[in-house]
Coordinates of C-alpha atoms in Angstrom, one line a residue:
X53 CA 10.6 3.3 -82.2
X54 CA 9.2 -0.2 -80.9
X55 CA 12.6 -1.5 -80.7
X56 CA 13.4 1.4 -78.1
X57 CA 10.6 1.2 -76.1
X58 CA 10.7 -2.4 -75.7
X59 CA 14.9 -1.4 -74.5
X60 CA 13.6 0.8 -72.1
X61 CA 10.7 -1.4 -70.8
X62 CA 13.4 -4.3 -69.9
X63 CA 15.8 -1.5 -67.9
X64 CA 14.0 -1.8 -64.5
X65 CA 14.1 -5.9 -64.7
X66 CA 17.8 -5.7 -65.8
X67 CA 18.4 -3.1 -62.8
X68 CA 16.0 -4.8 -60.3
X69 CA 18.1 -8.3 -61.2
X70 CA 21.5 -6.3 -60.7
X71 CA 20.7 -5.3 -57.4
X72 CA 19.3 -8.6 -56.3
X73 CA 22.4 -10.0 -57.9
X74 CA 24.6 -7.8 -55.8
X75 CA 22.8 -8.6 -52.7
X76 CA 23.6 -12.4 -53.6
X77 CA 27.3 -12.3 -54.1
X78 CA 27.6 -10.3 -51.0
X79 CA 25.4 -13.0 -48.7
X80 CA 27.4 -15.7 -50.6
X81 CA 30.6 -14.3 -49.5
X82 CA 31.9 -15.8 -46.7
X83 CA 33.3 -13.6 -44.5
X84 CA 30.5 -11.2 -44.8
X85 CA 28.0 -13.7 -44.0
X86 CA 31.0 -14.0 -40.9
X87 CA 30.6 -10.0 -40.2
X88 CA 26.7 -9.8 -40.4
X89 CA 26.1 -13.1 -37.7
X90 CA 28.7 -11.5 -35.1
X91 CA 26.5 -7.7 -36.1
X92 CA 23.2 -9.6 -35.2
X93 CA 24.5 -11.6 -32.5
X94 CA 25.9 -8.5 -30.9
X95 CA 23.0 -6.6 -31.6
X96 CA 21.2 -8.7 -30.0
X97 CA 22.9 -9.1 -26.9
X98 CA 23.0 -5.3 -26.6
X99 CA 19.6 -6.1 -26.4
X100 CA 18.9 -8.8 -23.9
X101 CA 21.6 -6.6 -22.1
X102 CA 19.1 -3.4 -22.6
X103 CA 16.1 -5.4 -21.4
X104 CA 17.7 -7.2 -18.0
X105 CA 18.9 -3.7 -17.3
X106 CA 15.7 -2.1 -17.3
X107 CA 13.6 -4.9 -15.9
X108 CA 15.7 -5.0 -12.8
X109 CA 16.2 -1.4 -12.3
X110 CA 12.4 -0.7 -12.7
X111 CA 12.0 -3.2 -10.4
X112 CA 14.6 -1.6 -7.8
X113 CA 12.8 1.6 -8.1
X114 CA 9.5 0.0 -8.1
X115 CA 10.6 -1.8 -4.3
X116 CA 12.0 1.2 -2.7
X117 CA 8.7 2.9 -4.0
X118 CA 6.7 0.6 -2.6
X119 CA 8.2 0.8 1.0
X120 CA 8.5 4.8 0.8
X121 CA 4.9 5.0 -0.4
X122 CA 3.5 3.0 2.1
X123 CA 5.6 4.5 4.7
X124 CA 3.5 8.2 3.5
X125 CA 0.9 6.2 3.6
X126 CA 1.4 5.0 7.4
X127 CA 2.2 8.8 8.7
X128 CA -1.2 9.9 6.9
X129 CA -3.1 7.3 8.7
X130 CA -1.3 7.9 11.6
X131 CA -2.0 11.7 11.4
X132 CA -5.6 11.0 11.0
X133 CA -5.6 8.6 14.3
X134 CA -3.7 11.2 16.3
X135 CA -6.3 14.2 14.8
X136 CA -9.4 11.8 15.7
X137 CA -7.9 11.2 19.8
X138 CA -6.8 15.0 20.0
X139 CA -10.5 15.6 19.9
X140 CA -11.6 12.6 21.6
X141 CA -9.2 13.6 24.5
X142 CA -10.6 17.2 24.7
X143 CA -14.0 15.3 25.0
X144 CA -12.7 13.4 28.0
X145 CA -11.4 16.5 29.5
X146 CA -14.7 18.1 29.7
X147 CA -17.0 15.0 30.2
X148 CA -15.0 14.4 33.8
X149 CA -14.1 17.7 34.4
X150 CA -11.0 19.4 36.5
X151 CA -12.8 19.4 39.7
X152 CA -15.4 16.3 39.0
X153 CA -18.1 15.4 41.5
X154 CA -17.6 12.0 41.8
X155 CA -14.3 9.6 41.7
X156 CA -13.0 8.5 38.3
X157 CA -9.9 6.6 37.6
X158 CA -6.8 8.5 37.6
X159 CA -5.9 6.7 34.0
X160 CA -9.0 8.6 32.3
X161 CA -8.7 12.3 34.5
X162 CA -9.0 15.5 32.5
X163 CA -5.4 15.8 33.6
X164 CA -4.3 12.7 31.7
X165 CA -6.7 13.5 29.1
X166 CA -4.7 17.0 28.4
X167 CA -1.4 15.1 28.6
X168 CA -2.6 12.5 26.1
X169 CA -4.0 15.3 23.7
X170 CA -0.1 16.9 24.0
X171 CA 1.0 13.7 23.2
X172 CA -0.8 13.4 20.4
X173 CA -0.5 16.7 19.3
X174 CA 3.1 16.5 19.1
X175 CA 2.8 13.4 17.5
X176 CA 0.5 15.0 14.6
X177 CA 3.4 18.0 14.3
X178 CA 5.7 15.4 13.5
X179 CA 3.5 13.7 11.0
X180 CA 2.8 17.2 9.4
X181 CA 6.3 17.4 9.2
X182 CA 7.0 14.2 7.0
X183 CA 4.0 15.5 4.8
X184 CA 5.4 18.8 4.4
X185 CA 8.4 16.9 2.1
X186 CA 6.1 15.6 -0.4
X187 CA 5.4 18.5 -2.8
X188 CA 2.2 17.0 -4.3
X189 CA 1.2 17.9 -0.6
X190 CA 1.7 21.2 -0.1
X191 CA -1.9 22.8 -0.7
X192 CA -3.8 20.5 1.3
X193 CA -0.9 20.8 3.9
X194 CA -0.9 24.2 4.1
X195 CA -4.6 24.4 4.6
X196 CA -4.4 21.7 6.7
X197 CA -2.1 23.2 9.3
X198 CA -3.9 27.2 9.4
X199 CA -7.5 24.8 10.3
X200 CA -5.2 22.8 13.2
X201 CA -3.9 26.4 14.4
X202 CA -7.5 27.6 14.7
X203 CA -9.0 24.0 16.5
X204 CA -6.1 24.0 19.0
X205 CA -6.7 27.9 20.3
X206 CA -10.5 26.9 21.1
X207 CA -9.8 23.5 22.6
X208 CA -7.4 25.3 24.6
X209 CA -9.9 27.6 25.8
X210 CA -12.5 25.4 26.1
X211 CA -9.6 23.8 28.7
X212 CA -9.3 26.8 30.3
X213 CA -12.3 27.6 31.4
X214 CA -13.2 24.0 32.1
X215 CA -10.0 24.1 34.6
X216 CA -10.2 28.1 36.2
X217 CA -14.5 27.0 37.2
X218 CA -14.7 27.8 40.8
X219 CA -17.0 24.9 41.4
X220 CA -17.1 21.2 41.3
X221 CA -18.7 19.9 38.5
X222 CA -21.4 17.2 37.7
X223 CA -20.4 14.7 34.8
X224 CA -20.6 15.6 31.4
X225 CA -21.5 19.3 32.2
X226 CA -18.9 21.5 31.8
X227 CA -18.8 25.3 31.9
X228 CA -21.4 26.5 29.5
X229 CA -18.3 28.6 27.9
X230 CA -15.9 25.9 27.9
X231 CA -18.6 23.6 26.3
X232 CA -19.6 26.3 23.5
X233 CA -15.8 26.7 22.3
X234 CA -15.3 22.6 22.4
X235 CA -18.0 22.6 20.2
X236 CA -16.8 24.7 17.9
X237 CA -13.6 23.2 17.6
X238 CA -14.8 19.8 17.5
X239 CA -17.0 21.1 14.3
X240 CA -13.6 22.5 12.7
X241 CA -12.4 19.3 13.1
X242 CA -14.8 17.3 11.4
X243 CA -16.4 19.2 8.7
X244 CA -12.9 21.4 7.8
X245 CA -10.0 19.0 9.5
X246 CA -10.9 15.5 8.9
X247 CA -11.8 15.9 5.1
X248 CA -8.5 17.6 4.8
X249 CA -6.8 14.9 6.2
X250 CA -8.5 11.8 4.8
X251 CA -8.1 13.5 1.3
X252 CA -4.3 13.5 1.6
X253 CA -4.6 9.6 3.0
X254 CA -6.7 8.8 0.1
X255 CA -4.2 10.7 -2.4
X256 CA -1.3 8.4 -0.9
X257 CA -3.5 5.2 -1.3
X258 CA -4.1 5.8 -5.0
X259 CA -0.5 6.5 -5.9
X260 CA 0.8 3.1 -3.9
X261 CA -2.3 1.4 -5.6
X262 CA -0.8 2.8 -8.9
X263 CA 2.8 2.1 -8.0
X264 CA 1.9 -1.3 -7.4
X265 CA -0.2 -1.7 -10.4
X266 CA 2.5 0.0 -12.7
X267 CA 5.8 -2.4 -11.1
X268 CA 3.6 -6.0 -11.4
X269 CA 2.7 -4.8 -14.8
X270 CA 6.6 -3.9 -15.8
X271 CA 7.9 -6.8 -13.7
X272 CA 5.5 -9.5 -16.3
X273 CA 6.6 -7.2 -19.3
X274 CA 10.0 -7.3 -18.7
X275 CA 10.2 -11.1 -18.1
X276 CA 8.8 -11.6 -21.6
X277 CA 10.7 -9.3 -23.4
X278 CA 13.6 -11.1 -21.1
X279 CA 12.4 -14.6 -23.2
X280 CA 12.0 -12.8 -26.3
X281 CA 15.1 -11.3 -26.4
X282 CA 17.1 -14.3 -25.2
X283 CA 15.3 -16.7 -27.6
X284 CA 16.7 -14.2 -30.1
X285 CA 19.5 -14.4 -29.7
X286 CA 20.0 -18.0 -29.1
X287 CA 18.4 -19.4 -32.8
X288 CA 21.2 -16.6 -34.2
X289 CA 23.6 -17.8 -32.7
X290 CA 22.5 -21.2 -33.7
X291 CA 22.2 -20.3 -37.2
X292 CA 25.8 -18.9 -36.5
X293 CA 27.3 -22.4 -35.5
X294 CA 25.2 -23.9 -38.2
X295 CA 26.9 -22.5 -41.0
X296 CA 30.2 -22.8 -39.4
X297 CA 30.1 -26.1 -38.9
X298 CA 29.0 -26.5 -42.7
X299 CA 31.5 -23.9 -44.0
X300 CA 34.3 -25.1 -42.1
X301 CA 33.3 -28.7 -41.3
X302 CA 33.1 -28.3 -37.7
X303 CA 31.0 -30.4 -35.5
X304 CA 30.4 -27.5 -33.1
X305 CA 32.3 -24.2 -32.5
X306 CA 33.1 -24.4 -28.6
X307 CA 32.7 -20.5 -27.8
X308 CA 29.1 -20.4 -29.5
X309 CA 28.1 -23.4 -27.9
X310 CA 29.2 -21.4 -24.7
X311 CA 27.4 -18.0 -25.7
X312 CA 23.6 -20.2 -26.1
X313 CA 24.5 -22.1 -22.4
X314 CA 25.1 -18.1 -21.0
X315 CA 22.0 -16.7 -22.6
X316 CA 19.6 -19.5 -22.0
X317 CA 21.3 -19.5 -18.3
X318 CA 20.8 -16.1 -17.6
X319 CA 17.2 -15.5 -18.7
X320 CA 16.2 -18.5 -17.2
X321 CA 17.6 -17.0 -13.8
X322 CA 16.2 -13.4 -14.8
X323 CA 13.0 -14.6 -15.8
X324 CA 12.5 -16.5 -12.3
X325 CA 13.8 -13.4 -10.6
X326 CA 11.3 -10.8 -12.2
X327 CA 8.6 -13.5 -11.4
X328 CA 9.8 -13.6 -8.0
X329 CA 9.5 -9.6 -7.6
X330 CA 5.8 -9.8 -8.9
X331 CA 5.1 -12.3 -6.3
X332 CA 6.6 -9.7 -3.8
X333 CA 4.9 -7.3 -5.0
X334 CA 2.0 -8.8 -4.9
X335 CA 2.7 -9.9 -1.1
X336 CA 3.4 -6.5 0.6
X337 CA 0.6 -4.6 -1.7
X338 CA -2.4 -7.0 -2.2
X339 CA -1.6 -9.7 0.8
X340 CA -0.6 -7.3 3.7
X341 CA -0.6 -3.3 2.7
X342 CA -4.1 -3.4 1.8
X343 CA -4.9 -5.0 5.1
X344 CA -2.5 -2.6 6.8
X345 CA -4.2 -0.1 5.1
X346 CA -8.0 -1.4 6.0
X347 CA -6.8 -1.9 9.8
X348 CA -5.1 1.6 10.2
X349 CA -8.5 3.2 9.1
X350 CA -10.3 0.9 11.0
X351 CA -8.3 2.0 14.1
X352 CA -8.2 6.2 13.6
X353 CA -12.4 5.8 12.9
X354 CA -12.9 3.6 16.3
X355 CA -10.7 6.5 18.1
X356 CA -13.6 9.0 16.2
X357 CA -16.6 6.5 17.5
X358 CA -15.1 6.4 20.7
X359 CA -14.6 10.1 21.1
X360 CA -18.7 10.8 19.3
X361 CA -19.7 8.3 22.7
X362 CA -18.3 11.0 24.6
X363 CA -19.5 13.8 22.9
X364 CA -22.8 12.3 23.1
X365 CA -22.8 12.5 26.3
X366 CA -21.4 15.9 26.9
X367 CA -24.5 17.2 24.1
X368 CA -26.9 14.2 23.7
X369 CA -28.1 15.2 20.3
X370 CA -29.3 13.0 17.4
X371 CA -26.3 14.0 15.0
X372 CA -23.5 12.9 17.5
X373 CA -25.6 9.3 17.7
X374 CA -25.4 9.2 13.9
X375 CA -22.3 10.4 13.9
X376 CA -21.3 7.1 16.1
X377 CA -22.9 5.1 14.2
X378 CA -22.1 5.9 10.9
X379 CA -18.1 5.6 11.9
X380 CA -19.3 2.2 13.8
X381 CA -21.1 0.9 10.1
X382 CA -17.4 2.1 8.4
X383 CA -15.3 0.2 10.8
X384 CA -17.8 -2.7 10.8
X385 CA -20.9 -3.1 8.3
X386 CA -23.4 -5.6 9.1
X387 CA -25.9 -7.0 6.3
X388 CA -29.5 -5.7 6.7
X389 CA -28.5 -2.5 8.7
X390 CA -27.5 0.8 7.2
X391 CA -25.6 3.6 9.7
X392 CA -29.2 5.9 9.2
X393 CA -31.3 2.9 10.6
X394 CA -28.5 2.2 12.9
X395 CA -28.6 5.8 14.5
X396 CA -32.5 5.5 14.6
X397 CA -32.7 2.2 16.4
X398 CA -29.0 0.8 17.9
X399 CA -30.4 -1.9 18.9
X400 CA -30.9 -3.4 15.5
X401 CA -27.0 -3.1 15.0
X402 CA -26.2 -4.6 17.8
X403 CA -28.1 -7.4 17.3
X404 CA -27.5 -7.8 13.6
X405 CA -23.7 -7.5 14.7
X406 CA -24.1 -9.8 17.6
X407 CA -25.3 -12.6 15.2
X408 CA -22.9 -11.9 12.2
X409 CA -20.0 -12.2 14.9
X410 CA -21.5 -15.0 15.8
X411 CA -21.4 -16.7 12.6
X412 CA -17.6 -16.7 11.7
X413 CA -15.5 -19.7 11.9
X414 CA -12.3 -19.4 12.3
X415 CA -9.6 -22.5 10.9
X416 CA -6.4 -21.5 12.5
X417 CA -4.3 -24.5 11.0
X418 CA -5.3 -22.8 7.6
X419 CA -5.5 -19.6 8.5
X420 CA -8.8 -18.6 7.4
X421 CA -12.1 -17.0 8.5
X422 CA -15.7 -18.8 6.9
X423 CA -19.1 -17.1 6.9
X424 CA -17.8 -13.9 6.7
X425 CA -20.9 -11.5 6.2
X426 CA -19.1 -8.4 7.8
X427 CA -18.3 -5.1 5.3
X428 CA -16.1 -2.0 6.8
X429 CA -12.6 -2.0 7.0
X430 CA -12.9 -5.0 9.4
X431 CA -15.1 -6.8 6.8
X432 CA -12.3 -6.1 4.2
X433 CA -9.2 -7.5 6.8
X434 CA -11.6 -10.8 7.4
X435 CA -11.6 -11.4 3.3
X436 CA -7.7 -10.8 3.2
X437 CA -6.5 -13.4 5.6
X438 CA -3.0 -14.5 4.3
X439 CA -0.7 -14.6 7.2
X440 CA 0.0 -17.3 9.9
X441 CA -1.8 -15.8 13.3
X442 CA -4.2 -13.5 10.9
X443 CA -7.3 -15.5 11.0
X444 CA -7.2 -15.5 14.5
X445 CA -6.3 -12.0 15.7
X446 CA -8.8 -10.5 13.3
X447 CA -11.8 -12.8 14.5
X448 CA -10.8 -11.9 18.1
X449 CA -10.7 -8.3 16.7
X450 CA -14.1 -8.4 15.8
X451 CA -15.5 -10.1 18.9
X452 CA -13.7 -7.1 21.0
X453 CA -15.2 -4.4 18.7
X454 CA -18.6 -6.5 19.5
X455 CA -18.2 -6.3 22.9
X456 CA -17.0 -2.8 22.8
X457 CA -20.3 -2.1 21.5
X458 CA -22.1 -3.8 23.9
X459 CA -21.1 -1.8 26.1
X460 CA -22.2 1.5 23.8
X461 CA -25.6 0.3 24.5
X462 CA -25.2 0.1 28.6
X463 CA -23.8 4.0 28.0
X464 CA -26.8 4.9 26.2
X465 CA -29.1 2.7 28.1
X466 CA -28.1 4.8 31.5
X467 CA -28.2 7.9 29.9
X468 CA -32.1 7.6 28.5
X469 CA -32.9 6.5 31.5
X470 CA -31.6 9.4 33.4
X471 CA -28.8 8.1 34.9
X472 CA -26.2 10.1 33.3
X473 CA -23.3 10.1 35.8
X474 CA -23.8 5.8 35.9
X475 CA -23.3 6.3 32.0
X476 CA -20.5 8.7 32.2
X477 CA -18.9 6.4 35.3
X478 CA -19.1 3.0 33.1
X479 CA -17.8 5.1 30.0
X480 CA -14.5 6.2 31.5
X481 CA -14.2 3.2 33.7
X482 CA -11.2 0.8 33.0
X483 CA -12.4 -2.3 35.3
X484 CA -13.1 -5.0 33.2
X485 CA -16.3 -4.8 31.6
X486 CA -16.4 -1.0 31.8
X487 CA -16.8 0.6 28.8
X488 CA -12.6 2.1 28.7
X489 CA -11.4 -1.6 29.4
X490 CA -13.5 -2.9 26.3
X491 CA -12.2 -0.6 24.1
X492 CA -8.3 -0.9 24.9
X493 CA -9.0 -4.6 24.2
X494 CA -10.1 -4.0 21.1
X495 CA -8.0 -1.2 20.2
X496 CA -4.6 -3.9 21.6
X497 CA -6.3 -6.8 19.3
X498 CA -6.3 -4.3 16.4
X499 CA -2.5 -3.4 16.7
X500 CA -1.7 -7.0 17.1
X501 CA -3.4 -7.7 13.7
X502 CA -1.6 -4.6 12.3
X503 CA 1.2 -5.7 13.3
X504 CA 1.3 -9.5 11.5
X505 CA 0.9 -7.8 8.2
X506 CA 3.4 -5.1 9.3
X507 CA 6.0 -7.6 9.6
X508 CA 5.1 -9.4 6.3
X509 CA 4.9 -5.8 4.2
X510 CA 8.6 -5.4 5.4
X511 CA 9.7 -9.1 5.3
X512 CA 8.3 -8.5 1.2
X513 CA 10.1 -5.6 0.8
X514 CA 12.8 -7.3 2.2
X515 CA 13.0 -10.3 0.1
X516 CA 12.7 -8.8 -3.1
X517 CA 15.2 -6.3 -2.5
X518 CA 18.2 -8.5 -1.6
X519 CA 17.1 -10.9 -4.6
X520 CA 18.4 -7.8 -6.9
X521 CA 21.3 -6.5 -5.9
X522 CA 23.6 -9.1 -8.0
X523 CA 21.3 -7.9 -11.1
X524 CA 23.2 -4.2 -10.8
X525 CA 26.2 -5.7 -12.4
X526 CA 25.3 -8.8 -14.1
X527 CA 23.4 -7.9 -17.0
X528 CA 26.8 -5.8 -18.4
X529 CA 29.0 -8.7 -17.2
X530 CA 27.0 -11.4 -19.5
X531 CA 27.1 -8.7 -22.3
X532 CA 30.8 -8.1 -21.9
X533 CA 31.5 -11.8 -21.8
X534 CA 28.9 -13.0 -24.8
X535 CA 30.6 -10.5 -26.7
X536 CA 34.2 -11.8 -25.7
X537 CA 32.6 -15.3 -26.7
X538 CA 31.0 -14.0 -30.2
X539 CA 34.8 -12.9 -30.8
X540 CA 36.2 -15.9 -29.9
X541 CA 33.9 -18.2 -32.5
X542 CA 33.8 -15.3 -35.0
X543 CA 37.2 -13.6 -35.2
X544 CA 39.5 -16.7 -36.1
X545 CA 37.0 -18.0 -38.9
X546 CA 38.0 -14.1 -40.5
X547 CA 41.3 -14.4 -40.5
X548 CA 41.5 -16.8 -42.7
X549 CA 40.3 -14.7 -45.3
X550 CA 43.2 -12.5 -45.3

């Protein structure tokens, strides 16, 4: 009974030493050894093949992302812009008047007022139209556009009864009718329109934020799995030439020595190329979207200041000044001074803004701006200064915005003081120094600093795209021709064997 159990206690060595003895004969023979190098080395080429493919067509997709969410991006911000003049233009309309008592240019009449609120209008259609595509779009669009139906019937009103009054009419008081159904609209607008608006340009931020986020990460991650993968495959196939020139007393076999030049070749070139689409990324996102971004924003709320100066005038209550000055503290925030204690006393703004302005230093030759102390979207474009000519449009940006609201202060100056048609004369005037001439500087100096990083988001877009159109065909071609070389070293060495 001992001796059996003792038999049957030695049956899993004796089984466990068969099977390792099985697994030596076959790693001793030759042309398996032969079989399982050209399995791994084409295994792993199908895999360096796998990874190239999907590192540069992740980073395709990730480009024309890029570009088509920006573009969203731009006909948001640009719907907002043309939402925020509409009203401003309405504003304009009523604060001159059809039949106005005194002169004003013919540039800022309530006839080219209406015209530039059609423009504009049309111009919004055609942004609501680009929106409508998006899916992801299609509640807020939808309540969006029944809220635009409703604003446009009471401006037009309000513009009808402003233009059938039988009398001529003092500045900034319109018929009492025509004044009652602007107001109403110009409330649709901001606490019903506006939000609407700004929710769908803040939705399209996010996702390009995430986009971008999402292709730098994949672009990094694919360039090491691109090393990974190639280093791989280059010690197998060294362990491959190895043994053949051991087995077969070869110095080197020629078609493996080819297959490690290819691989080390092609990931050195992949690897720079994904690096290069990070740094392209990184360009039109980081370097000039974010600053397109900050400027466009920047530009649509001046157009909403500018058209709360007017309102201001036509009501002269305390919410329109706070209303200014809250928009003025989001396009330009000055240390020290909140939009509440703006609104209660302007002239701490402008004097806090006067001496921040004052303050910068500009370096064009390196294309930077010092002693920023600015927040707002023109504080953020100041701290993202990247692009030859930047530095110096955005400071000149900001002393036009100063000046612009310089001029606020003469507008409300006149008005306190009782002078209301002086204040309404030097807000529509466009001589220089009036208060229309300041802000089309500013408002031209801001497009010209849009523009620069414009030109550098596509020039991005630009680069990185033409640096991967060879990469749609050349990861299969290396595949195709590593595995003709594997062959090659391989296939000869077996026939032998035979």
């Amino acid at each position: 009974m001992i001796e059996i159990v003792r038999a049957m206690d030695t049956l899993p060595r004796i089984e466990s030493a068969g099977s390792r003895g099985t697994a030596r004969r076959a790693l001793s023979d030759t042309p398996r050894r032969l079989i399982l190098f050209g399995l791994g080395m084409s295994v792993l080429t199908a895999a360096l093949v796998t990874v190239l493919a999907g590192g540069f067509s992740a980073a395709r997709t990730g480009m024309s992302s890029m570009s088509a969410g920006a573009d969203e991006v731009g006909v948001t911000n640009d719907l907002y812009f043309r939402l925020n003049d509409m009203d401003a233009q309405a504003a304009n309309a009523l604060l001159v008047g059809f039949r106005p008592t005194i002169a004003v240019p013919a540039a800022v009449s309530a006839k080219s007022a209406v015209g530039t609120y059609e423009s504009d209008r049309q111009a919004a259609d055609r942004d609501l139209q680009r929106i409508a595509a998006n899916p992801a779009l299609a509640d807020p669009y939808a309540r969006l556009l029944d809220a635009l139906g409703d604003y446009e019937a009471r401006v037009g009103e309000a513009l009808y009864v402003d233009q059938s009054a039988s009398s001529a009419q003092l500045p900034a008081q319109p018929p009492a009718t025509a004044l009652s159904e602007y107001q109403g609209a110009s409330t649709l607008m901001h606490n019903s329109i506006l939000p609407i608006a700004s929710t769908i340009t803040s939705a399209d931020s996010s996702r390009v934020n995430d986009q971008y986020a999402s292709d730098v990460s994949d672009a990094h991650i694919y360039t090491w799995l691109t090393a990974l993968a190639a280093l791989a495959a280059v010690l197998t196939a060294l362990a491959a030439s190895r043994y053949l020139a051991r087995s077969f007393r070869r110095m080197i076999a020629p078609a493996l020595a080819v297959v490690i030049v290819v691989t080390i070749a092609v990931a050195i070139s992949a690897m720079a190329t994904l690096s290069h689409e990070a740094a392209q990324f990184t360009i039109a996102k980081r370097d000039a979207f974010d600053s397109i971004n900050a400027l466009t924003r920047a530009r649509a709320v001046s157009y909403d200041a500018n058209a709360d100066e007017s309102r201001w005038l036509l009501e002269r209550t305390p919410a329109l000044q706070s209303g200014f000055f809250d928009k003025a503290s989001q396009i330009i925030a000055v240390p020290g001074v909140d939009a509440e204690s703006a609104a209660a006393q302007p002239g701490n703004y402008y004097g806090a803004l006067k001496s921040a302005v004052a303050q910068l230093s500009v370096d064009p030759a390196a294309d930077k701006v010092a002693n920023v102390r600015l927040g707002g979207f023109l504080g953020t474009e100041l701290n993202n200064i990247t692009f030859p000519g930047e530095a110096q449009g955005a400071a000149a940006t900001v002393r036009d915005f100063e000046a612009y609201l310089e001029g606020d202060a003469i507008i409300r100056g006149d008005a306190n003081s009782g002078d209301l048609a002086g204040a309404v004369a030097f807000d529509i005037g466009t001589q220089a120094g009036q208060s229309n001439f300041r802000y089309y500087q500013y408002d031209q100096a801001l497009g010209h600093v849009i523009a620069i990083n414009e030109d550098a988001f596509r020039s991005a877009i630009a680069d990185g795209q033409s640096g991967l159109g060879v990469w749609a065909w050349l990861p299969y071609a290396t595949g195709a021709v590593l595995l003709a070389l594997i062959g090659t070293a391989l296939y000869p060495r077996l026939r032998e064997y035979r």
